[in-house]
Coordinates of C-alpha atoms in Angstrom, one line a residue:
M1 CA -4.6 -3.8 18.0
I2 CA -6.0 -6.2 16.1
E3 CA -3.2 -8.6 14.4
S4 CA -4.3 -9.0 11.2
W5 CA -2.3 -11.0 7.8
R6 CA -2.9 -10.1 3.9
W7 CA -3.6 -13.2 1.9
Y8 CA -3.3 -12.7 -1.3
G9 CA -6.8 -15.9 -1.9
E10 CA -6.0 -17.9 -5.1
F11 CA -2.5 -15.9 -5.7
D12 CA -1.1 -16.3 -3.1
T13 CA 1.8 -19.3 -2.1
I14 CA 1.3 -19.2 1.6
S15 CA -1.7 -21.5 2.7
L16 CA -4.8 -19.9 5.5
S17 CA -3.4 -23.2 7.4
E18 CA -0.3 -22.3 7.5
V19 CA -1.4 -18.5 8.2
A20 CA -3.2 -20.2 11.1
Q21 CA 0.1 -21.0 12.4
T22 CA 0.7 -17.4 13.3
G23 CA -1.9 -16.6 16.1
T24 CA -3.6 -14.1 13.7
R25 CA -6.7 -13.4 14.3
D26 CA -7.8 -11.4 11.2
I27 CA -7.2 -12.2 7.3
V28 CA -6.8 -8.6 5.1
T29 CA -7.4 -9.6 1.9
A30 CA -9.0 -8.1 -1.5
L31 CA -11.0 -9.9 -4.8
H32 CA -7.6 -9.7 -6.8
D33 CA -9.7 -12.0 -10.2
I34 CA -11.6 -9.1 -10.4
P35 CA -10.9 -6.2 -13.4
Y36 CA -10.5 -2.9 -11.6
G37 CA -14.2 -0.3 -12.3
E38 CA -16.7 -3.8 -11.7
V39 CA -18.5 -4.6 -9.2
W40 CA -17.8 -6.8 -6.6
P41 CA -20.8 -9.6 -6.5
V42 CA -21.9 -10.2 -3.4
D43 CA -21.8 -14.1 -3.9
S44 CA -18.0 -14.1 -4.4
I45 CA -17.8 -11.9 -1.5
A46 CA -19.5 -14.5 1.0
A47 CA -17.5 -17.7 -1.0
R48 CA -13.9 -15.4 0.3
K49 CA -15.6 -15.1 4.3
R50 CA -17.0 -18.5 4.2
L51 CA -13.8 -20.0 3.1
I52 CA -12.1 -17.5 5.5
Q53 CA -14.3 -18.0 8.4
K54 CA -13.9 -21.8 8.1
A55 CA -9.8 -22.0 8.5
G56 CA -10.9 -19.8 11.9
F57 CA -10.6 -16.0 10.5
E58 CA -12.3 -13.3 10.8
W59 CA -12.4 -10.9 6.7
N60 CA -13.1 -6.3 8.5
V61 CA -10.7 -5.3 6.3
V62 CA -10.5 -5.2 2.7
E63 CA -6.7 -4.5 1.0
S64 CA -7.8 -2.6 -1.8
L65 CA -11.0 -2.1 -3.3
P66 CA -9.0 -0.7 -6.3
V67 CA -9.9 3.0 -7.7
H68 CA -9.9 2.5 -11.2
E69 CA -7.7 4.8 -13.5
R70 CA -10.0 6.6 -15.3
I71 CA -11.2 7.9 -12.1
K72 CA -7.3 9.0 -10.8
R73 CA -7.3 11.0 -14.1
G74 CA -10.7 12.4 -14.5
E75 CA -11.6 11.4 -17.5
G76 CA -14.4 11.0 -19.5
D77 CA -18.1 10.4 -17.7
L78 CA -17.1 8.4 -14.6
A79 CA -21.1 8.0 -13.1
Q80 CA -20.7 4.4 -14.0
L81 CA -17.5 4.0 -12.3
F82 CA -18.5 5.1 -9.6
A83 CA -21.9 3.9 -8.9
N84 CA -19.8 0.8 -9.4
Y85 CA -16.9 1.5 -6.7
R86 CA -20.4 2.6 -3.9
Q87 CA -22.0 -1.5 -4.9
S88 CA -19.4 -3.0 -3.7
M89 CA -19.5 -0.7 -0.9
A90 CA -22.4 -1.8 -0.6
N91 CA -21.9 -5.9 -0.8
L92 CA -19.4 -5.9 0.9
A93 CA -21.0 -3.9 3.7
S94 CA -24.1 -6.6 3.4
E95 CA -21.2 -9.5 4.2
G96 CA -19.7 -7.5 7.8
V97 CA -16.9 -5.9 6.2
K98 CA -16.7 -2.4 6.4
T99 CA -13.1 -1.1 6.6
I100 CA -11.5 0.0 3.3
C101 CA -8.4 0.2 2.5
Y102 CA -7.2 1.8 -0.8
N103 CA -4.6 4.3 -2.5
F104 CA -4.9 7.0 -5.0
M105 CA -1.4 7.0 -6.7
P106 CA -2.0 7.5 -10.7
L107 CA -1.0 4.1 -13.0
L108 CA 1.4 1.9 -10.3
D109 CA 1.2 0.6 -6.4
W110 CA 3.9 0.6 -4.9
T111 CA 7.1 0.5 -7.3
R112 CA 10.4 -0.7 -6.1
T113 CA 14.2 -1.4 -8.3
D114 CA 15.1 -4.7 -6.2
L115 CA 12.6 -7.2 -5.2
A116 CA 15.7 -9.4 -3.5
A117 CA 18.6 -6.9 -2.2
P118 CA 20.9 -9.4 -0.3
V119 CA 20.6 -8.4 3.8
S120 CA 22.9 -9.5 6.7
N121 CA 23.1 -13.4 7.2
G122 CA 21.2 -14.8 3.7
A123 CA 18.4 -13.0 3.6
T124 CA 16.9 -11.1 1.2
C125 CA 14.4 -7.6 0.7
L126 CA 12.6 -4.7 -1.2
R127 CA 14.4 -1.6 -2.4
F128 CA 14.7 0.9 -4.0
D129 CA 17.8 1.9 -5.6
A130 CA 17.2 5.7 -6.7
V131 CA 20.1 4.9 -9.4
K132 CA 18.3 2.0 -10.8
M133 CA 15.1 4.4 -11.0
A134 CA 16.8 7.1 -12.8
A135 CA 18.4 4.2 -15.5
F136 CA 15.5 3.4 -16.3
E137 CA 12.8 6.2 -16.0
I138 CA 16.1 7.8 -18.6
H139 CA 17.6 5.5 -20.9
M140 CA 15.3 2.1 -20.8
L141 CA 11.6 5.0 -20.8
G142 CA 13.4 7.8 -23.1
R143 CA 11.0 10.0 -20.1
R144 CA 12.7 13.3 -21.8
A145 CA 11.2 15.0 -18.4
A146 CA 13.0 12.8 -16.4
E147 CA 16.6 14.0 -16.0
D148 CA 15.0 17.1 -14.5
D149 CA 14.6 15.1 -11.2
Y150 CA 17.5 12.8 -10.5
P151 CA 20.6 15.2 -9.4
E152 CA 23.7 15.1 -11.0
G153 CA 25.3 12.1 -8.9
V154 CA 22.2 9.4 -9.5
R155 CA 21.7 10.7 -13.2
H156 CA 25.8 9.8 -14.2
R157 CA 25.6 6.5 -11.5
A158 CA 22.4 5.7 -13.6
A159 CA 24.1 5.6 -17.3
A160 CA 27.0 3.8 -15.8
W161 CA 24.6 1.0 -14.2
F162 CA 23.2 1.3 -18.1
Q163 CA 25.5 1.2 -19.4
Q164 CA 26.8 -2.4 -18.4
A165 CA 23.5 -3.4 -17.6
T166 CA 22.9 -7.1 -19.3
E167 CA 19.3 -7.5 -20.7
N168 CA 18.4 -9.9 -18.2
D169 CA 19.3 -6.8 -15.6
R170 CA 17.1 -4.9 -17.7
D171 CA 13.9 -7.1 -17.6
A172 CA 14.4 -7.8 -14.0
L173 CA 14.0 -4.2 -13.3
L174 CA 11.2 -3.4 -15.3
A175 CA 9.6 -7.0 -13.7
A176 CA 10.8 -5.4 -10.1
I177 CA 9.2 -2.4 -10.5
M178 CA 6.2 -3.7 -11.7
A179 CA 5.8 -6.3 -9.0
G180 CA 4.0 -3.8 -6.9
L181 CA 0.4 -4.4 -9.0
P182 CA -1.3 -7.0 -6.7
G183 CA -4.0 -9.8 -8.8
A184 CA -3.8 -10.9 -12.4
F185 CA -4.5 -7.0 -14.0
E186 CA -2.1 -3.8 -15.7
R187 CA 1.7 -5.5 -16.2
Y188 CA 3.1 -3.6 -18.7
D189 CA 5.7 -4.0 -20.7
V190 CA 8.4 -0.8 -21.5
T191 CA 6.1 0.3 -25.0
G192 CA 3.6 -0.2 -22.8
L193 CA 4.5 1.5 -19.9
R194 CA 5.2 4.6 -22.4
N195 CA 1.5 4.2 -23.7
A196 CA 0.0 4.2 -20.1
L197 CA 2.0 7.3 -19.4
N198 CA 0.8 9.3 -22.4
S199 CA -2.3 8.9 -21.2
C200 CA -1.4 10.9 -18.0
A201 CA 0.4 13.3 -19.6
G202 CA -1.1 17.0 -18.1
M203 CA -2.0 15.5 -14.9
D204 CA -0.5 17.9 -12.5
R205 CA -0.1 17.7 -8.1
A206 CA -2.9 20.4 -8.6
A207 CA -5.4 18.3 -11.9
L208 CA -4.9 14.9 -9.8
R209 CA -6.3 16.3 -6.0
A210 CA -9.0 17.7 -7.4
N211 CA -9.8 13.9 -9.0
Y212 CA -9.4 12.8 -4.9
H213 CA -11.5 15.8 -3.9
R214 CA -14.1 13.7 -6.8
F215 CA -13.7 10.7 -5.7
L216 CA -14.7 11.4 -1.9
Q217 CA -17.3 13.0 -3.0
E218 CA -18.5 10.3 -4.6
V219 CA -17.6 7.3 -2.0
V220 CA -17.7 9.1 1.6
P221 CA -21.8 10.1 1.9
T222 CA -22.5 6.8 0.8
A223 CA -19.7 4.7 3.6
E224 CA -21.9 7.2 5.6
E225 CA -24.6 5.4 5.4
L226 CA -23.8 2.1 5.9
G227 CA -21.6 2.3 8.8
M228 CA -17.7 1.7 6.5
R229 CA -14.5 3.4 7.0
L230 CA -12.3 4.5 3.7
C231 CA -8.6 4.7 5.0
V232 CA -6.1 5.8 2.0
H233 CA -2.8 3.9 1.7
Q234 CA -0.3 6.7 1.5
D235 CA 2.2 6.8 -1.5
D236 CA 5.0 4.2 -2.0
P237 CA 7.1 6.5 -2.3
P238 CA 6.5 9.2 -1.2
R239 CA 7.6 10.6 -3.9
D240 CA 7.1 12.0 -7.2
I241 CA 8.1 9.2 -9.9
L242 CA 7.6 8.5 -13.3
G243 CA 6.7 12.0 -14.1
L244 CA 3.7 11.2 -12.4
P245 CA 2.5 13.9 -8.9
R246 CA 2.0 12.0 -6.0
I247 CA -0.8 13.3 -3.7
V248 CA -0.4 11.0 0.1
S249 CA 2.6 11.5 1.3
T250 CA 3.4 13.8 3.9
G251 CA 2.0 15.2 6.9
D252 CA 0.5 18.0 5.4
D253 CA -0.9 15.9 2.7
L254 CA -3.0 13.5 5.2
D255 CA -3.8 17.1 6.5
W256 CA -5.5 17.5 3.0
V257 CA -7.7 14.7 2.7
L258 CA -9.2 14.5 5.8
N259 CA -10.2 18.1 5.4
A260 CA -11.1 17.4 2.0
Y261 CA -14.1 15.5 3.2
D262 CA -14.4 15.8 7.0
S263 CA -15.8 12.9 7.9
P264 CA -14.7 9.4 9.8
A265 CA -15.9 7.8 7.8
N266 CA -12.7 9.5 5.7
G267 CA -9.9 8.3 7.5
V268 CA -6.1 7.1 6.5
T269 CA -4.3 3.0 6.9
F270 CA -1.2 4.3 8.6
C271 CA 1.8 3.2 6.6
A272 CA 5.2 3.4 8.5
G273 CA 6.7 2.1 5.8
S274 CA 5.9 4.5 3.2
L275 CA 6.0 7.3 5.4
G276 CA 8.9 6.2 6.4
A277 CA 10.5 5.9 3.4
N278 CA 10.8 10.9 3.1
P279 CA 12.8 11.7 5.0
A280 CA 11.3 15.1 6.2
N281 CA 8.1 12.7 7.7
D282 CA 8.6 11.9 11.7
V283 CA 6.2 9.2 11.7
P284 CA 5.3 8.9 15.9
A285 CA 4.0 12.7 15.5
I286 CA 2.3 12.7 11.7
A287 CA 0.3 9.7 13.8
A288 CA -0.9 11.4 16.7
K289 CA -1.8 14.6 14.7
V290 CA -3.6 11.9 12.5
A291 CA -4.8 9.3 15.2
K292 CA -7.8 10.5 15.5
R293 CA -8.8 9.0 11.8
I294 CA -6.7 5.5 11.9
H295 CA -8.3 3.1 10.8
F296 CA -5.8 0.0 9.7
V297 CA -2.6 0.3 10.7
H298 CA 1.0 -1.1 8.5
L299 CA 3.6 -1.6 10.9
R300 CA 6.8 -1.8 9.0
N301 CA 10.8 -0.4 8.7
V302 CA 12.8 1.2 6.6
R303 CA 16.2 2.3 5.7
K304 CA 17.3 4.8 4.0
D305 CA 20.2 6.4 1.7
P306 CA 20.9 10.0 0.9
N307 CA 20.7 9.9 -2.3
G308 CA 17.0 8.3 -1.8
S309 CA 17.1 4.9 -1.7
F310 CA 15.9 3.0 0.9
E311 CA 14.8 -0.7 2.0
E312 CA 12.7 -2.8 4.0
A313 CA 14.6 -2.6 7.2
A314 CA 13.2 -5.4 10.3
H315 CA 10.6 -4.4 11.8
L316 CA 12.4 -2.3 14.4
D317 CA 16.1 -2.1 13.7
G318 CA 15.0 0.7 11.0
D319 CA 14.8 4.7 10.9
T320 CA 11.3 5.7 11.9
D321 CA 11.0 4.9 16.1
M322 CA 9.0 1.9 16.3
V323 CA 8.0 1.8 19.8
A324 CA 7.0 5.1 19.9
L325 CA 4.4 4.9 16.9
V326 CA 3.4 1.9 18.5
R327 CA 2.5 3.7 21.8
V328 CA 1.0 6.6 20.0
I329 CA -1.3 4.0 18.5
L330 CA -2.3 1.9 22.4
Q331 CA -2.7 5.6 23.2
E332 CA -5.3 6.0 20.0
E333 CA -7.0 3.0 21.8
A334 CA -6.7 3.9 24.8
R335 CA -9.1 7.2 24.2
R336 CA -11.5 5.9 22.3
R337 CA -12.0 2.8 24.7
D338 CA -12.2 6.1 27.2
T339 CA -15.3 7.3 25.4
G340 CA -17.5 3.9 25.1
R341 CA -16.5 2.8 22.1
S342 CA -16.9 -0.6 21.7
D343 CA -14.8 -0.9 17.9
H344 CA -11.7 0.6 19.9
N345 CA -9.3 -1.7 18.9
I346 CA -7.9 -0.8 15.6
P347 CA -6.8 -3.6 12.7
F348 CA -2.7 -3.4 12.3
R349 CA -0.6 -6.1 10.2
P350 CA 3.2 -6.9 9.6
D351 CA 3.6 -5.0 6.7
H352 CA 6.6 -7.0 4.4
G353 CA 9.1 -8.1 5.5
H354 CA 12.9 -9.8 4.7
H355 CA 12.5 -13.0 3.0
M356 CA 14.3 -16.1 5.3
L357 CA 14.7 -19.1 5.9
S358 CA 12.5 -21.5 4.0
D359 CA 10.9 -18.3 2.2
L360 CA 14.5 -18.1 -0.3
T361 CA 12.6 -21.9 -1.8
R362 CA 9.7 -21.2 -1.8
D363 CA 7.6 -18.8 -4.7
L364 CA 6.0 -15.9 -2.4
I365 CA 4.2 -12.6 -3.0
P366 CA 7.4 -9.7 -3.3
G367 CA 7.4 -8.8 0.1
Y368 CA 5.1 -11.5 1.0
P369 CA 7.3 -14.1 2.8
L370 CA 5.9 -15.8 5.6
I371 CA 9.0 -16.9 7.9
G372 CA 9.7 -13.0 7.9
R373 CA 6.5 -11.5 8.7
L374 CA 6.6 -14.1 11.1
K375 CA 9.4 -12.8 12.5
G376 CA 8.1 -9.2 12.1
L377 CA 4.9 -10.4 14.0
A378 CA 6.4 -11.2 17.1
E379 CA 8.8 -8.1 17.4
L380 CA 4.8 -6.2 17.2
R381 CA 3.9 -8.6 19.2
G382 CA 6.5 -8.2 21.9
V383 CA 6.1 -4.6 22.0
I384 CA 2.4 -3.8 21.9
R385 CA 2.9 -6.5 24.7
A386 CA 5.1 -4.7 26.5
L387 CA 4.1 -1.2 26.3
S388 CA 0.4 -2.6 26.7
S389 CA 1.5 -3.7 30.4

């Protein structure tokens, strides 16, 4: 398994020289300053790659090349947006960057309600609190149908939270929900989010699947021609939110994606944390089922509550059997090696992590600390070494 580290370029306060001390060998990054839908210029890709290589790393995985919201909504004439996406793929391939992670979550990326929930010994973690999310949807956003999406007990607690919440509490909740959007674009206030949701009115699961199928038809042939791998990230959280459907949340969803365009170029970014937040998902079993099409792996763990809440756990301590999952990935690497593939090793990164020690006093991207991810990487490195011996 190839150790990787997500780095946000000019938006990241962690330097590449600090990342070098973790011992990882690859950087996973993107051009977060380029608005969604625009072409990534070759010169900008080349400059980023030179910067990464000068620091002693390689850049093999893009996370992410975003899919424009109009494509997800199937809105209007999309020919130029698809052409731009294909051109960005070609420009990346020309610089040797040939694995593209992306997601098909409408409107929002990963969503949390707390960016610094307390955990043991003074560290903090990301948390999705179903009560706070219900308070946001029902009482702050005023989405009428939201009451049907939450059980009675959660609704009562949400009303109580909203009644006692200060303006600062509500502002912090909105900021947490918006924090999952990378780069410099598409942050919303409550009014802006309402307007954005109106643009998605009427989009159900079937419509979103149809739009996703069209996306695959438009871009996978180009990936095949370029020798690239596209790998979809699962929904986070793996459930409908804000009245919007999520269609990459279960093993059955992944089966649909892979069969929608049956090609080795159409694959999976296997996110243990995203899948692990759904109580119905057996994460190692799903990994074994889609193993042949896993091109990139996010290793993190979550701990779930009965009401639908969950929080980031230490990498080896959550609800997912991380040792069993890593064993599946190593077995798939061995299978690929036995078939003669020279690229049998699968890149992974320690995803998220607790903010601890000096992380707590730094201005860091939520969920992407230095010490917390290093701790996770060290634990995962030990599991990989033990299983490989």
